[in-house]
Short mmCIF file of C-alpha atoms and ligand atoms in Angstrom, two decimals:
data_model
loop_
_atom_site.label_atom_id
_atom_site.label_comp_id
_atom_site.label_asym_id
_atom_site.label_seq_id
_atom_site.Cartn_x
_atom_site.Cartn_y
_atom_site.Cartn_z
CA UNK A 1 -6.64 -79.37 36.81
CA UNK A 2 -6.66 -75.65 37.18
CA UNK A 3 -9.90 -73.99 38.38
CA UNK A 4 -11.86 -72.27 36.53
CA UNK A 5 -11.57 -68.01 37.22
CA UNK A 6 -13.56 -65.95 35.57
CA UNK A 7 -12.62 -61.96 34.87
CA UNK A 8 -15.71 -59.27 35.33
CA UNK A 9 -15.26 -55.65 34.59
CA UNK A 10 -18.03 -53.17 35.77
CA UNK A 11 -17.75 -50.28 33.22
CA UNK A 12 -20.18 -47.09 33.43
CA UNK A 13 -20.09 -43.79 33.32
CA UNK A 14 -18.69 -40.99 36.58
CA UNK A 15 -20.58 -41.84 39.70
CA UNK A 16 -23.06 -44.32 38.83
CA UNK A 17 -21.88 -46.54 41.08
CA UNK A 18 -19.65 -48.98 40.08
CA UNK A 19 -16.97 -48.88 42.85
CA UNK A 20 -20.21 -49.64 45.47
CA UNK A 21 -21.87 -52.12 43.25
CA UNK A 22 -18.05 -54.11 44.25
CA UNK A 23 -17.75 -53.22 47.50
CA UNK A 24 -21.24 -55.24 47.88
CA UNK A 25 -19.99 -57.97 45.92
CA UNK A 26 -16.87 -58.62 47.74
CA UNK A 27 -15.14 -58.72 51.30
CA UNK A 28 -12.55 -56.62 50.65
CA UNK A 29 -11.55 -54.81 47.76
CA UNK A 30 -8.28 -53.05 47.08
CA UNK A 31 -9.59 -49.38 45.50
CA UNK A 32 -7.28 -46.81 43.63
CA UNK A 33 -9.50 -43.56 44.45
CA UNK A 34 -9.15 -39.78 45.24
CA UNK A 35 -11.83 -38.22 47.12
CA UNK A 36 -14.11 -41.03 46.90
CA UNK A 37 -13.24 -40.63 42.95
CA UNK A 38 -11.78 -44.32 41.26
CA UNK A 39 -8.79 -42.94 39.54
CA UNK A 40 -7.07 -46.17 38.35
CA UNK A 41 -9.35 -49.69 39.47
CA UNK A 42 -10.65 -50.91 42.45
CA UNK A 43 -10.22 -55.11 42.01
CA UNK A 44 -12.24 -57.37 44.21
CA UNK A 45 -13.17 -61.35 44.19
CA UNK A 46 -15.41 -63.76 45.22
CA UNK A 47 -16.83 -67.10 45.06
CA UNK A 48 -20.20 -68.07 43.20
CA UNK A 49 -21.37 -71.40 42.54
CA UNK A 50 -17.79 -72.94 43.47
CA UNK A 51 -16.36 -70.20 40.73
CA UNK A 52 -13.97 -67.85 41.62
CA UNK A 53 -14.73 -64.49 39.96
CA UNK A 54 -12.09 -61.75 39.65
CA UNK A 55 -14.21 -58.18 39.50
CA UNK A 56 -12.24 -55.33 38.24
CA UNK A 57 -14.16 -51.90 38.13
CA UNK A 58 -13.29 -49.03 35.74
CA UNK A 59 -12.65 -44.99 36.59
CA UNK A 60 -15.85 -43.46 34.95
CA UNK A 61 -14.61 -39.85 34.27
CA UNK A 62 -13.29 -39.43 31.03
CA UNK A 63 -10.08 -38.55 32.07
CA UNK A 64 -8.61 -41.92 33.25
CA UNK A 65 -10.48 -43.64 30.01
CA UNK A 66 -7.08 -44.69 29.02
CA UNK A 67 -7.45 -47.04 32.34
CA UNK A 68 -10.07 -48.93 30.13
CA UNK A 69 -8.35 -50.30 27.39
CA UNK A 70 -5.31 -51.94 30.18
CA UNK A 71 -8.55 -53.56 32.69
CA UNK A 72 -10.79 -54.86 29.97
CA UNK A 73 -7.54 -56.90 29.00
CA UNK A 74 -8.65 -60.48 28.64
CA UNK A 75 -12.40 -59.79 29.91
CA UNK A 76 -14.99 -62.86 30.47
CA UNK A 77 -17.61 -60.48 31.08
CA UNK A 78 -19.02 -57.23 31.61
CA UNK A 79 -21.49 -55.11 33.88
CA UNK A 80 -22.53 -51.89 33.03
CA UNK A 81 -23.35 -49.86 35.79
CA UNK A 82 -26.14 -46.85 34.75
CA UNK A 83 -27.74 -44.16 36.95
CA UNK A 84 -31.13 -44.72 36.28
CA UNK A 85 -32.07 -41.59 37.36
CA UNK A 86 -29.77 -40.47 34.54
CA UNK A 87 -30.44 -42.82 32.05
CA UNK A 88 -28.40 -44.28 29.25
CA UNK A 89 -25.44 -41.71 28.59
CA UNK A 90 -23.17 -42.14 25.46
CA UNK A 91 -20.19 -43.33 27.13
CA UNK A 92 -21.87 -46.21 27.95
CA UNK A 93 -23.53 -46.59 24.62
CA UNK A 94 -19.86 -46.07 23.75
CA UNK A 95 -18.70 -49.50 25.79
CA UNK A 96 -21.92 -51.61 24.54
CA UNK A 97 -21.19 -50.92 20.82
CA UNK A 98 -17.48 -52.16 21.81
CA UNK A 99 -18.04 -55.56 24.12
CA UNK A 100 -21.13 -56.64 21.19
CA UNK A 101 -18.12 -55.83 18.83
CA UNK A 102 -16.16 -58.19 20.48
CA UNK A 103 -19.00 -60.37 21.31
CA UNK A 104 -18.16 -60.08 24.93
CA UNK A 105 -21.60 -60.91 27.14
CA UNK A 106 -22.87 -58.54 29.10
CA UNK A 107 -25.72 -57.18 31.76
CA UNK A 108 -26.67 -53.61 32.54
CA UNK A 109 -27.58 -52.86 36.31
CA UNK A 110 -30.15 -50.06 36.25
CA UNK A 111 -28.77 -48.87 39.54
CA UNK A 112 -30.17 -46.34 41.95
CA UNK A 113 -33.84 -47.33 41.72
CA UNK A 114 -34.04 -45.22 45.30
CA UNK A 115 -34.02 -42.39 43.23
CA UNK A 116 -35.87 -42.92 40.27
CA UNK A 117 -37.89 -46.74 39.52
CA UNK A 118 -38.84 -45.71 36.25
CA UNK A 119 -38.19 -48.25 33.24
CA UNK A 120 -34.55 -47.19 31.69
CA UNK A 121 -34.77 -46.65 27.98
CA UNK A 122 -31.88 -48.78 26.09
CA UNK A 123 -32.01 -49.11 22.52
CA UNK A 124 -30.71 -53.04 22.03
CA UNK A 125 -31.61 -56.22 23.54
CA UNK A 126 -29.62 -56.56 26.39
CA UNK A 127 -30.55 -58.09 30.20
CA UNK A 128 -31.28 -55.14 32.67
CA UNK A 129 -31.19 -55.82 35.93
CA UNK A 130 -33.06 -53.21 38.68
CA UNK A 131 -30.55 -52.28 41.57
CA UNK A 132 -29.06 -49.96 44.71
CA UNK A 133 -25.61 -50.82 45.40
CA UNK A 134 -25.90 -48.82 47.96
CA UNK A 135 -28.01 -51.58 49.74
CA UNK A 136 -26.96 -54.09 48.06
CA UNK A 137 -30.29 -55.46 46.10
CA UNK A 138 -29.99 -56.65 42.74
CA UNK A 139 -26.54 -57.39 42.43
CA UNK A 140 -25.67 -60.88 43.04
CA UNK A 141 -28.87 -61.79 41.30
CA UNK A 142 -27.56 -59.51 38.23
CA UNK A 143 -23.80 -61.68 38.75
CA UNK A 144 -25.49 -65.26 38.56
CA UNK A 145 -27.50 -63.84 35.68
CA UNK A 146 -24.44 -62.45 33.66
CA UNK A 147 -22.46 -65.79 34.77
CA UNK A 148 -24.98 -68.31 33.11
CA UNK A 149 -24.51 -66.19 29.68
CA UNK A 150 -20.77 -67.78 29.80
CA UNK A 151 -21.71 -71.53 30.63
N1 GTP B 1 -29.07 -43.22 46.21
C1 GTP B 1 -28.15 -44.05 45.77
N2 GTP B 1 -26.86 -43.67 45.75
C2 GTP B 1 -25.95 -44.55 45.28
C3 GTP B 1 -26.30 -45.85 44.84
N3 GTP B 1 -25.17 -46.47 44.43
C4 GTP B 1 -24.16 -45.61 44.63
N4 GTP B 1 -24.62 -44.44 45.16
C5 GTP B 1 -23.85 -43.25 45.54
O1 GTP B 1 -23.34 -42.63 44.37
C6 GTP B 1 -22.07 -42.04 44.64
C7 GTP B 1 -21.03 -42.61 43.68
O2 GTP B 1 -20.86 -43.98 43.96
P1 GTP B 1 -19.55 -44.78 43.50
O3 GTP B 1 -19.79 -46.21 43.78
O4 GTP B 1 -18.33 -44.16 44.03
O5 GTP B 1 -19.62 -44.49 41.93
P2 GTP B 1 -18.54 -44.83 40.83
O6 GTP B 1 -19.31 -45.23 39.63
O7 GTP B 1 -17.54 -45.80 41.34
O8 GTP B 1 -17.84 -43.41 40.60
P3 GTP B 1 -16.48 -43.12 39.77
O9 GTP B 1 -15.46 -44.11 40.21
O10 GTP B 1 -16.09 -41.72 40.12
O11 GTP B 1 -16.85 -43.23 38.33
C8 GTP B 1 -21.76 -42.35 46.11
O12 GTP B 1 -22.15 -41.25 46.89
C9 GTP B 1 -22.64 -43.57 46.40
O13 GTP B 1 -22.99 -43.69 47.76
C10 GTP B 1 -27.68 -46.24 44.87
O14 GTP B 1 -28.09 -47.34 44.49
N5 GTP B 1 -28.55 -45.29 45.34
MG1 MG B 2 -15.53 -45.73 41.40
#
């Protein structure tokens, strides 16, 4: 019988973090960027609990949003990555509205807490989960978390 792989995509808006929060994640990730800007994907995998997850992270400037549409194709999951020091913007609002839509499940990571610890305001009941990608705390808690949503 095949195994069962799972497909995550880490949506957020420009520079919140998304293409560090994978990097952390996973040994080595293939990444589509221009001066340190993700201007297609970066794709990345990894193992938890015997599961082999596929990550896929999104360009966040609006520019390459067409990218969105061809990644999310066939989604398990989602992570929104915010800037907590920036708070909720409506791009991401944007991408909630859409995955509840499609009743896709989903976690926010409230990353760079470095910068700013304060609680982030989000208007809907959702799982947020305190990180900095940068160092790597938070996010394999916030993957187990989003993973037992789908089992
Ligand atoms: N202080 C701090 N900086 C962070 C953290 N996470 C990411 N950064 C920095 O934020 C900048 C953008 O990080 P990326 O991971 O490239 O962000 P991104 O969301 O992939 O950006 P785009 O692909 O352009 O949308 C980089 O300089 C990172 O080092 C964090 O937790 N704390
Ligand atoms: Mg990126």
């Amino acid at each position: 019988m095949k195994k069962k792989e799972t497909k995550v995509v880490i949506f957020g808006d420009y520079d919140t973090g998304k293409t560090t929060t994978l990097e952390q994640l996973c040994d080595r990730i293939t990444k589509v960027e221009y001066n340190g800007t993700t201007v297609a994907l970066d794709y990345g995998n990894c193992m938890v609990g015997g599961e082999k997850i596929h990550l896929f992270a999104t360009p966040g400037h609006e520019r390459f949003k067409f990218m969105l549409e061809i990644i999310s194709h066939g989604l398990d999951a989602a992570v929104i990555v915010v800037d907590n020091s920036r708070g909720v913007t409506l791009a991401e609002k944007e991408i909630m509205t859409e995955l509840e839509e499609k009743n896709i499940p989903y976690v926010v990571f409230s990353n760079k807490q470095d910068l700013d610890d304060s609680e982030l305001e989000i208007d809907r009941e959702v799982e947020v989960i305190p990180t900095v990608a940068t160092e790597g705390t938070g996010l394999m808690k916030g993957l187990e978390i989003l993973l037992e949503k789908l089992n």
